[in-house]
Amino acid sequence: MTAFKTIVSLVFVIAGFVLADESETGGKPDNLDFLVITVATNETDGYNRFMRSAKLYTIPVKVLGMGEVWKGGDVKRTVGGGHKVNLLKKALEEYKDDKEKIVAFTDSYDVIFAGSPEKIIQQFKTFQARVVFSAEGFCWPDQNLADQYPAAPLRGKRFLNSGGFIGYASDLYEIVSHKEIDDSDDDQLYYTLIYLDAGLRDKFQMKLDHRAEIFQNLNGAVSDIEIRFRGKEAYVQNTAYKTVPLIVHGNGPAKLALNTLGNYLAYSWNEEDGCTACWEDMKSLEKKEEAEYPVVVMGVFIGAPTPFLEEFLTKISGITYPKRRIHLFIHNNAEYHSKQIEEFVKEVGPLYKSVKFIRHTDDIKEWHSRNLAIEECVQKKCDYYFNVDAVAQIDNPHILKLLIEQNRPIVAPMMIRPYKAWSNFWGSLTSDGFYARSFDYMDIVQNTKKGLWNVPYISGCYLVQGYLIHNPETKPSYINGLLDPDMAFCTNMREKDVFMYVSNRLNWGHLINNEEFDTSHLHNEMWEIFNNRWDWELRYLHPNYSHSLDPNKTVEQPCPDVFWFPLFSVRFTNELVSEMEHFGKWSDGSNYDPRLEGGYESVPTRDIHLRQIDLEKTWHHMIELYLNPLQQRVFEGYYAEPPRSIMNFVVRYRPDEQPSLRPHHDSSTYTINVALNRAGIDYEGGGVRFIRYNCSLIETRQGWTMMHPGRLTHYHEGLTTTKGTRYIMISFIDP
């Protein structure tokens, strides 16, 4: 086991309230004699969290073993930890004759204080014991010893856990000096054998904290725990025993549960102020010159055909961070995007400090390309590595600067798939390392709780501090067995005791769903309204569409009961026309139409039905989402949920083909007629005349739709197109 993975332990002795280093410091309140000693060989994120909680509760801490080689074995995977006992024995020698000094011992990488020294001592004294050990529900490391344990009172936890205990200094010194223990021996077994010896148990007046009145071991008890608030202070409520433990220990596999609790405990988050810990340890780039900005390697990964990549690349180049301080690393593994990425690199590549471009033809697997990006960071002596996958649409151009200023080891901006609970983080994990929902996951995703959250899994977009990359003990890797790259990265970082955070303090961006992206069309994003509605609307919905829904605005009415709305963007209309011409199978304009039931069309046009290009399902969804609300506004009292539309088609008018359409009624309750190109530019003439009212609409607007009754009142004709080609989109609603 490496020194970095060392278990950190804590000894605290009642002596004062000021954070100490190698000696006792601070005043000594009446009846308190307090000192904290911790055994730690490395300053891990868990250790720093522990020290923060100690400081906030004015618990003094003395650190032993920092920078030394850990000799206690790989306690994450097997027995060990005797090194802690020996360090503790040495630290307690000066107190070995003190029968009044109270000493507590607890691990620290996976421990958080949740109460003051006074409360801890007060609770300890209620046990009327000389020594109290924490308790758990598992007999470890030797299950064969279970039958030798005394029965636990009141359904309490029966078995000793050595991750936390408290007692008088003289008694604890006798316990740790009872017999020799090798550094690699198991510390919990050492204490267990003493406790199971009835004579020694009586001699030291040893008891277990069966009901988590001081120590809460989380392994096997996570379902008993709730986070509650006392004013601005979060605390742990043990619902099984109705106790409020003061020292919380994420023993064994419960470390992830502790990370979740740690988002609240020790004054980290409260319902009134939100995330108070978010403001700690931040840095500022405001006063730095461009040449002083940290050096960033930005890794951009396109692993598969991804819709709306055009917008993604625009946002990448639009990040407001000095490009001369960014080394760009791109891996495109999708042949579909080859031309697009080549053009992007050619256009914006010279603006960056350097560019490394891996093409799909280089045949490099994703795992290895991501590791190459980390190596690029090493070679460039980067200060940060910024990972962005093609599914992560960055909507906040200040994202890179703001994440750097947040100053966390690894931090991801929270992104979700719009209208869904799918995000780029997991709040918890199952026992086999896959997705599980934490108790606060929906609160975070829905932004009812905002802050900076310690989570076990992130993906898509995240920032890694350079010091992790340059340290061999913490260097990220995207390979771990057969796990996919994101799973491997997160698993490896968890094993290295590196915390990963997700921030929902701001709106950073959103996720694209590329899992069912059909690339068989000419303009494939047109079919993405179901999977990526948010991006579909941004690209294809008219920017003024919502104005027509504003009850304070008047809807244009160029003819009686003919309403005019902005509906689609110019891009949508152009791409729809392009799709139709690409398909090319226009009807011949005769009454015979094999596409229809019965094969007869009474008022024929030159057209292509949307079902012929597999767009009808998408179109029906558009009608329900965007046209139905407009209809209900202008034709009050008529409701069809959902509206039906059997006939949906694009019509083409040309002087040499079909220039006009004879007077007719539509077989619909109401009709929509969308102008797909520009009157007076793409064609001349054209338009529609409503005969009953002798009212014509000739100067149509591209992307705007007319909505009018189809039967009885609105007998109409298509006016002659005299030059060019006119395209319109027609739907007969509720025939």
XYZ file of C-alpha atoms in Angstrom:
735
model
C 0.000 0.000 0.000
C 1.233 3.521 -0.793
C 1.667 6.103 1.903
C -1.110 8.151 0.307
C -3.697 5.500 1.153
C -2.796 5.493 4.792
C -5.573 5.450 7.339
C -5.502 8.622 9.383
C -6.330 8.468 13.048
C -7.138 10.991 15.662
C -6.486 11.282 19.298
C -8.049 14.159 21.108
C -7.457 14.997 24.714
C -9.446 17.566 26.637
C -7.220 20.685 26.855
C -8.427 23.848 25.030
C -10.240 25.231 22.011
C -7.496 26.492 19.703
C -6.224 24.455 16.755
C -2.867 23.019 17.758
C -0.007 21.533 15.769
C 2.691 19.767 17.774
C 1.877 21.077 21.218
C -1.014 22.015 23.436
C -2.245 25.550 22.828
C -5.192 27.667 23.808
C -7.003 28.397 27.014
C -8.520 25.789 29.273
C -12.136 26.468 30.171
C -13.351 25.351 33.564
C -13.534 21.562 33.940
C -12.081 20.988 30.444
C -8.599 19.763 29.674
C -8.606 19.126 25.962
C -6.144 18.072 23.261
C -6.575 16.455 19.856
C -3.952 14.222 18.298
C -4.363 12.844 14.798
C -2.262 10.261 13.009
C -1.944 11.228 9.352
C 0.788 10.577 6.856
C -0.737 12.666 4.022
C -2.989 15.693 3.720
C -5.800 14.062 1.777
C -9.121 15.716 1.003
C -10.698 13.657 3.772
C -8.069 14.809 6.236
C -8.626 18.452 5.281
C -12.358 18.030 5.737
C -11.771 16.502 9.163
C -9.481 19.352 10.201
C -12.007 21.895 8.992
C -14.741 20.374 11.149
C -12.405 20.313 14.143
C -11.572 23.966 13.656
C -15.202 25.024 13.314
C -16.064 23.250 16.567
C -12.907 24.638 18.256
C -11.469 21.174 18.738
C -7.640 21.384 18.979
C -5.721 18.968 16.778
C -2.173 17.636 17.070
C -0.910 15.764 14.009
C 1.459 12.794 14.273
C 3.119 10.953 11.414
C 2.669 13.604 8.745
C 5.066 12.924 5.893
C 6.154 9.586 7.319
C 5.797 6.193 5.656
C 2.645 4.356 6.671
C 3.494 0.943 8.123
C -0.002 -0.251 8.980
C -0.751 -2.209 5.812
C -3.498 -1.809 3.218
C -6.369 -1.341 5.637
C -8.793 -0.524 2.816
C -8.647 -4.081 1.599
C -7.494 -6.217 4.513
C -6.492 -6.205 8.163
C -3.902 -3.812 9.555
C -3.590 -0.568 11.422
C -1.329 -1.613 14.303
C 0.828 1.384 13.416
C -1.938 3.589 14.842
C -1.811 1.816 18.194
C 1.943 2.277 18.456
C 1.797 5.950 17.536
C -0.986 6.456 20.043
C 0.973 4.721 22.771
C 3.925 7.026 22.215
C 1.686 10.106 22.250
C -0.012 9.042 25.491
C 3.165 8.417 27.460
C 3.212 11.924 28.901
C -0.350 11.414 30.195
C 0.002 7.840 31.431
C -0.471 8.779 35.096
C -3.231 11.311 34.530
C -6.517 9.794 35.705
C -8.591 12.919 34.988
C -7.560 13.854 31.449
C -10.043 12.612 28.861
C -8.699 11.343 25.566
C -10.643 10.397 22.470
C -9.326 8.556 19.457
C -10.922 8.500 16.027
C -9.899 8.004 12.439
C -9.844 11.200 10.434
C -9.785 10.554 6.668
C -13.353 9.331 7.018
C -14.555 11.219 10.086
C -16.417 14.497 10.583
C -17.058 16.256 13.880
C -20.676 17.254 14.414
C -20.506 18.677 17.905
C -18.461 20.706 20.365
C -15.958 19.381 22.936
C -18.381 20.228 25.734
C -21.108 18.068 24.200
C -18.713 15.196 23.569
C -17.467 15.229 27.154
C -20.936 15.670 28.578
C -22.189 12.670 26.625
C -19.180 10.576 27.575
C -19.759 11.142 31.254
C -23.312 9.824 31.013
C -21.848 6.364 30.311
C -20.243 6.244 33.764
C -17.320 4.387 32.248
C -13.572 4.890 32.042
C -13.439 3.971 28.335
C -16.163 3.933 25.645
C -15.624 2.429 22.201
C -17.838 3.027 19.194
C -19.999 0.112 18.051
C -21.145 -1.356 14.765
C -23.307 -4.194 13.463
C -20.485 -6.305 12.023
C -17.999 -8.468 13.892
C -14.766 -7.643 12.121
C -12.058 -8.784 11.442
C -12.828 -12.187 13.019
C -16.492 -13.131 12.769
C -15.802 -16.240 14.872
C -15.567 -13.978 17.910
C -19.202 -12.861 17.621
C -20.542 -15.373 20.147
C -18.110 -14.118 22.778
C -19.621 -10.630 22.807
C -21.987 -9.666 25.617
C -25.544 -8.994 24.477
C -26.206 -5.416 23.389
C -28.914 -3.634 25.362
C -31.973 -2.092 23.730
C -31.330 -3.473 20.212
C -28.067 -1.581 20.023
C -25.056 -2.339 17.851
C -23.191 -5.213 19.455
C -19.647 -5.174 18.094
C -16.621 -2.998 18.827
C -15.288 -0.608 16.219
C -11.841 0.884 16.770
C -12.421 3.916 14.551
C -13.553 5.918 17.560
C -13.208 5.668 21.325
C -12.943 7.964 24.287
C -11.645 7.558 27.820
C -9.353 8.740 30.567
C -5.716 9.055 29.602
C -4.314 6.666 32.191
C -6.728 3.885 31.228
C -6.166 4.331 27.522
C -2.428 4.228 28.015
C -2.768 0.913 29.866
C -4.927 -0.441 27.043
C -2.512 0.480 24.244
C 0.396 -0.785 26.392
C -1.299 -4.052 27.371
C 0.867 -6.045 24.975
C 3.116 -5.531 21.987
C 1.526 -5.149 18.557
C 3.283 -5.055 15.218
C 2.615 -2.079 12.962
C 1.034 -4.388 10.390
C -1.227 -6.205 12.878
C -4.904 -5.318 13.085
C -5.793 -2.578 15.546
C -9.481 -3.507 15.783
C -8.642 -7.096 16.656
C -6.217 -5.845 19.299
C -8.906 -3.799 21.062
C -11.570 -6.486 20.525
C -9.567 -9.130 22.368
C -9.108 -6.787 25.320
C -12.831 -5.993 25.414
C -13.824 -9.666 25.204
C -11.654 -10.457 28.220
C -14.166 -9.949 31.021
C -11.423 -9.241 33.543
C -9.841 -6.537 31.425
C -13.226 -5.143 30.475
C -14.071 -4.703 34.136
C -10.615 -3.416 35.004
C -10.812 -0.623 32.436
C -14.572 -0.181 32.883
C -14.969 -0.485 29.117
C -18.330 0.015 27.439
C -19.580 0.236 23.873
C -21.576 3.106 22.440
C -24.354 0.729 21.351
C -26.845 3.442 20.408
C -24.590 6.008 18.677
C -24.801 8.592 21.434
C -21.271 9.822 20.672
C -19.975 7.846 17.701
C -21.950 7.056 14.562
C -20.439 4.310 12.432
C -22.236 4.479 9.099
C -21.487 1.036 7.688
C -24.721 -0.921 7.909
C -26.561 2.033 9.427
C -26.971 4.524 6.584
C -30.721 3.922 6.446
C -30.967 4.968 10.108
C -29.510 8.406 9.425
C -31.170 11.690 8.493
C -29.741 15.167 8.077
C -31.696 17.720 10.101
C -31.154 21.341 11.000
C -30.953 23.218 14.253
C -30.994 26.806 13.047
C -28.022 27.071 10.694
C -26.336 23.940 12.018
C -26.858 20.612 10.289
C -26.781 17.565 12.527
C -27.171 13.813 12.187
C -30.307 12.229 13.599
C -30.148 8.501 14.275
C -33.788 7.571 13.763
C -33.327 4.024 15.024
C -32.158 5.097 18.492
C -33.394 8.704 18.534
C -29.881 9.911 19.266
C -27.761 12.740 17.882
C -24.207 11.427 17.402
C -21.361 13.929 17.632
C -18.626 12.150 15.681
C -19.583 10.587 12.327
C -17.412 7.822 10.893
C -17.728 6.550 7.323
C -16.213 3.175 8.077
C -15.749 0.493 5.454
C -17.894 0.975 2.338
C -19.836 3.863 3.933
C -17.314 6.521 2.943
C -19.520 7.731 0.103
C -22.414 8.162 2.527
C -20.117 10.252 4.720
C -19.233 12.392 1.717
C -22.917 13.110 1.188
C -23.434 13.979 4.865
C -20.292 16.094 4.736
C -21.996 18.379 2.231
C -24.103 19.596 5.168
C -22.262 18.893 8.413
C -19.844 21.275 10.118
C -21.702 24.339 8.906
C -21.196 23.472 5.230
C -24.767 24.097 4.052
C -27.962 25.338 5.640
C -31.454 26.144 4.457
C -31.132 29.880 5.100
C -27.681 30.726 3.706
C -27.246 27.806 1.328
C -23.688 26.660 0.704
C -21.463 28.463 3.185
C -18.513 26.151 2.496
C -18.619 27.145 -1.175
C -17.007 30.469 -0.336
C -14.070 28.903 1.486
C -10.644 28.632 -0.167
C -11.739 30.375 -3.371
C -9.207 32.190 -5.530
C -9.621 35.197 -7.797
C -8.309 35.860 -11.289
C -9.815 39.347 -11.483
C -6.585 41.307 -11.026
C -4.354 39.052 -13.108
C -2.985 40.029 -16.480
C -3.640 37.644 -19.351
C -0.066 36.367 -19.224
C -0.574 35.470 -15.549
C -3.627 33.285 -16.094
C -3.151 29.599 -15.271
C -2.163 27.333 -18.148
C -5.000 25.005 -19.151
C -5.088 21.928 -21.337
C -8.631 21.642 -22.705
C -9.532 18.156 -23.868
C -12.436 18.016 -26.327
C -13.811 14.563 -27.107
C -16.254 13.600 -29.854
C -16.822 9.917 -29.299
C -19.861 9.335 -31.524
C -22.165 11.208 -33.913
C -23.688 13.935 -31.759
C -26.522 16.304 -32.626
C -26.026 20.053 -32.448
C -22.249 19.768 -32.599
C -22.179 23.029 -34.543
C -23.478 24.882 -31.482
C -21.128 22.911 -29.226
C -18.060 24.022 -31.186
C -19.241 27.624 -31.283
C -19.533 27.601 -27.493
C -16.099 26.002 -27.084
C -14.466 28.774 -29.078
C -16.588 31.328 -27.210
C -15.236 30.483 -23.747
C -14.056 33.772 -22.232
C -10.571 32.678 -21.218
C -7.335 33.818 -22.889
C -6.813 31.360 -25.726
C -3.054 31.887 -25.585
C -3.194 30.245 -22.139
C -5.041 27.187 -23.479
C -3.517 24.136 -25.138
C -6.284 22.498 -27.165
C -6.461 18.698 -27.328
C -9.118 17.235 -29.639
C -10.026 13.623 -30.255
C -12.664 13.046 -32.915
C -13.661 9.397 -33.072
C -16.710 9.980 -35.299
C -16.233 9.857 -39.047
C -19.585 11.621 -39.373
C -18.054 14.806 -37.924
C -14.690 14.653 -39.707
C -15.193 17.561 -42.086
C -16.788 19.691 -39.384
C -13.917 19.174 -36.924
C -11.266 19.713 -39.590
C -12.829 23.075 -40.425
C -13.065 23.995 -36.745
C -9.386 23.242 -36.132
C -8.364 25.149 -39.246
C -10.443 28.179 -38.281
C -9.832 28.538 -34.537
C -6.768 26.375 -33.911
C -4.250 29.202 -34.568
C -5.850 31.243 -31.782
C -4.766 28.753 -29.102
C -1.330 28.233 -27.572
C -1.134 24.856 -29.269
C -3.403 22.209 -30.791
C -3.082 18.436 -30.705
C -5.625 16.789 -32.990
C -6.334 13.050 -33.046
C -8.530 11.988 -35.972
C -10.812 8.983 -36.215
C -8.438 7.529 -38.800
C -5.687 7.391 -36.173
C -7.620 4.478 -34.632
C -6.939 5.406 -31.014
C -9.412 4.108 -28.453
C -11.185 6.547 -26.163
C -9.487 5.229 -23.001
C -6.059 5.860 -24.484
C -6.894 9.211 -26.043
C -8.076 10.518 -22.683
C -4.880 9.313 -21.057
C -2.964 11.062 -23.837
C -4.729 14.289 -22.875
C -3.444 13.838 -19.319
C 0.061 13.263 -20.685
C -0.323 16.429 -22.747
C -1.084 18.217 -19.493
C 2.113 16.851 -17.966
C 4.226 17.875 -20.960
C 2.755 21.364 -21.078
C 3.200 21.747 -17.303
C -0.448 22.639 -17.051
C -2.074 24.210 -14.039
C -5.455 22.695 -14.920
C -6.997 20.109 -17.185
C -10.476 20.950 -18.521
C -12.376 17.993 -19.986
C -15.319 18.683 -22.292
C -17.256 15.942 -24.095
C -19.380 16.714 -27.140
C -22.572 15.994 -25.194
C -21.828 18.899 -22.808
C -23.230 22.125 -24.227
C -21.552 25.033 -22.419
C -24.068 27.851 -22.009
C -22.008 29.965 -19.605
C -18.978 31.362 -21.469
C -17.248 32.234 -18.171
C -17.265 28.590 -17.083
C -13.509 27.973 -17.128
C -12.573 31.063 -15.143
C -15.316 30.455 -12.580
C -14.435 26.796 -12.043
C -10.783 27.723 -11.543
C -11.825 30.315 -8.965
C -13.908 27.707 -7.113
C -10.578 26.027 -6.321
C -11.481 22.398 -5.704
C -9.406 19.323 -6.632
C -11.915 18.209 -9.255
C -15.099 20.130 -9.974
C -17.812 19.554 -12.557
C -20.422 22.106 -13.572
C -23.792 20.442 -13.143
C -25.516 19.781 -16.449
C -28.765 17.971 -17.105
C -30.729 16.823 -20.094
C -33.449 19.501 -20.232
C -36.860 18.361 -18.996
C -35.311 15.227 -17.475
C -33.528 14.161 -14.274
C -30.538 12.801 -16.225
C -27.387 14.650 -15.186
C -23.608 14.476 -15.421
C -23.190 13.273 -11.821
C -24.369 10.500 -9.545
C -25.305 11.243 -5.957
C -24.460 7.739 -4.760
C -23.342 4.306 -5.927
C -24.604 0.758 -5.580
C -22.395 -1.777 -3.863
C -20.998 -2.804 -7.256
C -20.160 0.767 -8.240
C -23.059 1.783 -10.459
C -25.707 4.491 -10.292
C -27.726 5.035 -7.141
C -29.758 8.071 -6.129
C -28.752 10.004 -3.037
C -31.457 11.443 -0.788
C -30.771 14.929 -2.144
C -30.208 14.112 -5.825
C -33.505 15.569 -7.068
C -33.083 18.660 -4.885
C -29.720 19.295 -6.543
C -30.871 18.524 -10.086
C -33.958 20.715 -9.700
C -31.886 23.492 -8.087
C -33.992 23.606 -4.932
C -30.651 23.160 -3.179
C -27.707 25.019 -4.664
C -24.105 24.539 -3.727
C -20.964 22.514 -4.201
C -21.553 18.799 -3.696
C -19.070 16.017 -2.983
C -20.205 13.182 -5.261
C -18.784 9.800 -6.345
C -19.198 10.164 -10.093
C -18.971 12.977 -12.636
C -18.760 12.992 -16.415
C -19.033 15.123 -19.518
C -17.405 18.312 -18.302
C -15.037 18.873 -15.380
C -11.892 20.665 -14.243
C -8.922 18.855 -12.671
C -6.251 20.703 -10.732
C -2.759 20.272 -12.141
C -1.182 19.258 -8.842
C -3.181 16.011 -9.006
C -1.857 15.303 -12.493
C 1.778 16.044 -11.649
C 1.731 13.855 -8.515
C 2.215 10.156 -9.423
C 0.117 9.156 -6.390
C -2.938 11.073 -7.639
C -2.435 11.183 -11.401
C -5.742 10.424 -13.162
C -6.128 7.420 -15.418
C -9.026 6.414 -17.625
C -8.244 2.712 -17.496
C -9.537 0.363 -14.802
C -10.318 -3.153 -15.954
C -13.233 -3.207 -18.365
C -14.906 -0.054 -17.049
C -15.765 2.674 -19.527
C -13.454 5.722 -19.377
C -15.647 7.893 -17.136
C -16.305 5.058 -14.693
C -12.603 4.192 -14.668
C -11.577 7.816 -14.044
C -13.970 8.242 -11.126
C -13.203 4.842 -9.613
C -9.497 5.574 -9.748
C -9.873 9.008 -8.170
C -12.055 7.620 -5.364
C -9.427 4.981 -4.659
C -6.835 7.746 -4.467
C -9.001 9.541 -1.858
C -9.515 12.541 -4.129
C -12.852 14.309 -3.738
C -14.913 15.144 -6.810
C -17.455 17.949 -6.662
C -20.373 19.061 -8.782
C -21.494 22.683 -8.686
C -25.011 23.910 -9.382
C -24.322 27.404 -8.044
C -24.847 28.805 -11.552
C -26.422 27.736 -14.804
C -23.445 26.234 -16.618
C -24.940 24.381 -19.545
C -26.865 21.259 -20.437
C -26.439 17.776 -21.850
C -27.214 16.468 -25.306
C -28.705 13.008 -25.792
C -26.779 11.359 -28.628
C -27.793 7.782 -27.893
C -30.352 7.433 -30.717
C -29.039 10.020 -33.149
C -30.163 9.005 -36.652
C -27.687 10.256 -39.250
C -29.500 8.916 -42.317
C -30.995 12.283 -43.318
C -29.521 15.398 -44.846
C -30.234 17.648 -41.843
C -30.455 15.154 -39.020
C -31.109 17.554 -36.152
C -34.587 18.277 -37.558
C -35.664 14.893 -36.187
C -34.287 15.579 -32.679
C -37.335 17.235 -31.110
C -38.011 14.180 -28.919
C -34.494 13.554 -27.632
C -33.141 17.110 -27.585
C -36.106 19.445 -27.519
C -34.233 22.316 -25.850
C -31.585 22.494 -28.558
C -34.144 21.823 -31.272
C -36.110 24.874 -30.149
C -33.028 27.075 -29.987
C -32.126 26.175 -33.560
C -35.501 25.777 -35.216
C -38.193 27.681 -33.340
C -38.710 31.302 -34.387
C -37.037 33.596 -31.817
C -40.301 35.567 -31.490
C -42.599 32.553 -31.215
C -43.471 33.229 -27.572
C -44.682 36.761 -28.368
C -47.830 35.292 -29.898
C -48.681 33.627 -26.585
C -48.428 36.889 -24.677
C -52.006 37.950 -23.819
C -50.856 41.572 -23.825
C -49.804 41.396 -27.464
C -52.153 41.517 -30.453
C -51.921 38.648 -32.921
C -51.708 39.853 -36.512
C -54.842 39.183 -38.579
C -54.233 40.092 -42.232
C -57.676 38.779 -43.255
C -60.798 38.012 -41.210
C -60.119 34.994 -38.970
C -56.758 34.465 -40.663
C -54.096 34.691 -38.011
C -50.398 35.136 -38.628
C -47.702 33.867 -36.258
C -43.908 33.596 -36.280
C -43.334 29.849 -35.916
C -40.076 28.532 -37.367
C -36.588 29.921 -37.823
C -35.276 30.661 -41.284
C -32.890 27.764 -40.834
C -35.739 25.315 -40.266
C -37.564 26.379 -43.415
C -34.394 26.240 -45.504
C -33.501 22.808 -44.219
C -37.031 21.485 -44.731
C -36.948 22.641 -48.351
C -33.488 21.139 -48.721
C -34.702 17.809 -47.336
C -37.614 17.767 -49.765
C -35.475 18.560 -52.791
C -32.930 15.990 -51.632
C -35.707 13.383 -51.455
C -36.933 14.605 -54.826
C -40.066 12.476 -55.292
C -42.619 15.233 -55.957
C -46.123 14.175 -56.940
C -47.173 14.857 -60.524
C -50.021 17.228 -59.637
C -52.737 14.983 -61.078
C -55.873 13.750 -59.344
C -54.394 10.271 -59.154
C -52.405 9.933 -55.908
C -51.430 6.413 -54.791
C -50.285 7.834 -51.434
C -53.903 8.403 -50.425
C -56.497 5.870 -49.412
C -58.642 5.474 -52.510
C -55.900 6.951 -54.674
C -57.781 10.154 -55.573
C -56.955 13.809 -54.754
C -59.688 16.302 -55.632
C -57.465 19.393 -55.375
C -54.007 18.135 -56.319
C -50.704 19.928 -55.847
C -47.071 19.174 -56.561
C -46.055 17.992 -53.104
C -44.183 15.575 -50.865
C -45.864 14.186 -47.743
C -43.895 14.364 -44.510
C -44.439 10.669 -43.958
C -42.410 10.049 -47.107
C -39.299 11.407 -45.382
C -40.259 9.963 -41.984
C -40.871 13.424 -40.499
C -44.595 13.103 -39.750
C -44.212 11.890 -36.150
C -41.915 14.833 -35.467
C -44.363 17.200 -37.154
C -47.285 15.928 -35.071
C -45.249 16.654 -31.957
C -44.552 20.185 -33.209
C -48.272 20.756 -33.755
C -49.064 19.615 -30.229
C -46.278 21.647 -28.601
C -46.332 24.875 -30.591
C -49.433 25.196 -32.769
C -52.066 23.917 -30.383
C -51.425 26.726 -27.844
C -51.672 29.291 -30.653
C -54.968 27.825 -31.890
C -56.459 27.886 -28.407
C -55.578 31.531 -28.084
C -57.180 32.753 -31.322
C -60.048 30.273 -31.688
C -61.329 30.215 -28.144
C -63.564 27.373 -27.047
C -62.161 24.803 -29.469
C -60.022 22.089 -27.892
C -58.536 18.973 -29.389
C -56.049 17.166 -27.162
C -54.031 16.224 -29.062
C -54.916 17.747 -32.420
C -55.081 15.259 -35.331
C -53.408 15.877 -38.641
C -53.553 13.277 -41.384
C -52.427 15.411 -44.292
C -49.041 17.145 -43.824
C -47.120 18.063 -46.941
C -44.785 20.553 -48.612
C -46.103 22.148 -51.805
C -43.922 23.464 -54.631
C -45.196 26.139 -57.022
C -43.350 26.992 -60.242
C -44.434 28.895 -63.320
C -43.487 25.942 -65.559
C -44.878 23.238 -63.263
C -47.876 24.176 -61.119
C -48.024 27.940 -60.669
C -51.325 28.189 -58.746
C -54.180 26.290 -57.102
C -57.867 26.588 -57.945
C -60.416 27.789 -55.353
C -61.234 25.171 -52.730
C -62.112 24.423 -49.139
C -59.712 22.426 -46.981
C -60.873 19.211 -45.353
C -59.927 20.456 -41.903
C -61.274 22.239 -38.869
C -58.401 24.624 -39.332
C -55.389 24.779 -41.599
C -51.843 25.925 -41.074
C -49.836 27.282 -43.970
C -46.130 27.958 -43.340
C -44.098 30.075 -45.767
C -40.821 28.227 -46.405
C -39.010 30.821 -48.506
C -38.921 34.534 -49.322
C -41.565 36.358 -51.304
C -40.039 38.844 -53.764
C -36.596 37.253 -53.497
C -36.869 33.516 -54.036
C -40.018 33.886 -56.106
C -42.441 36.490 -57.406
C -46.206 36.424 -57.312
C -47.848 33.705 -55.278
C -49.762 34.086 -52.031
C -53.308 33.191 -51.058
C -56.707 34.853 -51.656
C -59.721 34.303 -49.409
C -62.560 34.718 -51.860
C -65.442 35.379 -49.439
C -63.562 38.354 -48.006
C -61.711 39.327 -51.197
C -58.610 39.445 -49.024
C -55.187 38.364 -50.221
C -51.938 37.739 -48.403
C -49.073 38.046 -50.850
C -46.074 39.385 -48.935
C -45.680 36.276 -46.781
C -42.877 35.989 -44.241
C -40.469 33.084 -44.156
C -41.072 30.893 -41.108
C -44.458 32.484 -40.339
C -47.643 30.443 -40.411
C -51.157 31.402 -41.372
C -53.903 29.732 -39.374
C -57.441 29.813 -40.733
C -60.657 27.744 -40.709
C -60.655 25.030 -43.334
C -64.348 24.526 -44.126
C -67.365 26.680 -44.986
C -66.105 30.236 -44.417
C -62.626 30.335 -45.893
C -62.953 29.343 -49.497
C -59.528 30.240 -50.946
C -57.130 29.872 -53.844
C -53.376 29.804 -54.401
C -52.328 32.815 -56.454
C -50.026 32.444 -59.433
C -46.292 32.233 -58.915
C -44.800 34.147 -61.831
C -41.093 33.636 -61.260
C -38.843 31.376 -59.187
C -40.053 28.643 -56.855
C -42.421 29.047 -53.953
C -42.556 26.465 -51.132
C -45.213 26.191 -48.424
C -45.881 23.664 -45.661
C -49.542 22.663 -45.233
C -51.319 20.763 -42.463
C -55.018 19.996 -42.257
C -55.829 19.877 -38.547
C -58.736 17.794 -37.237
C -60.278 16.774 -40.594
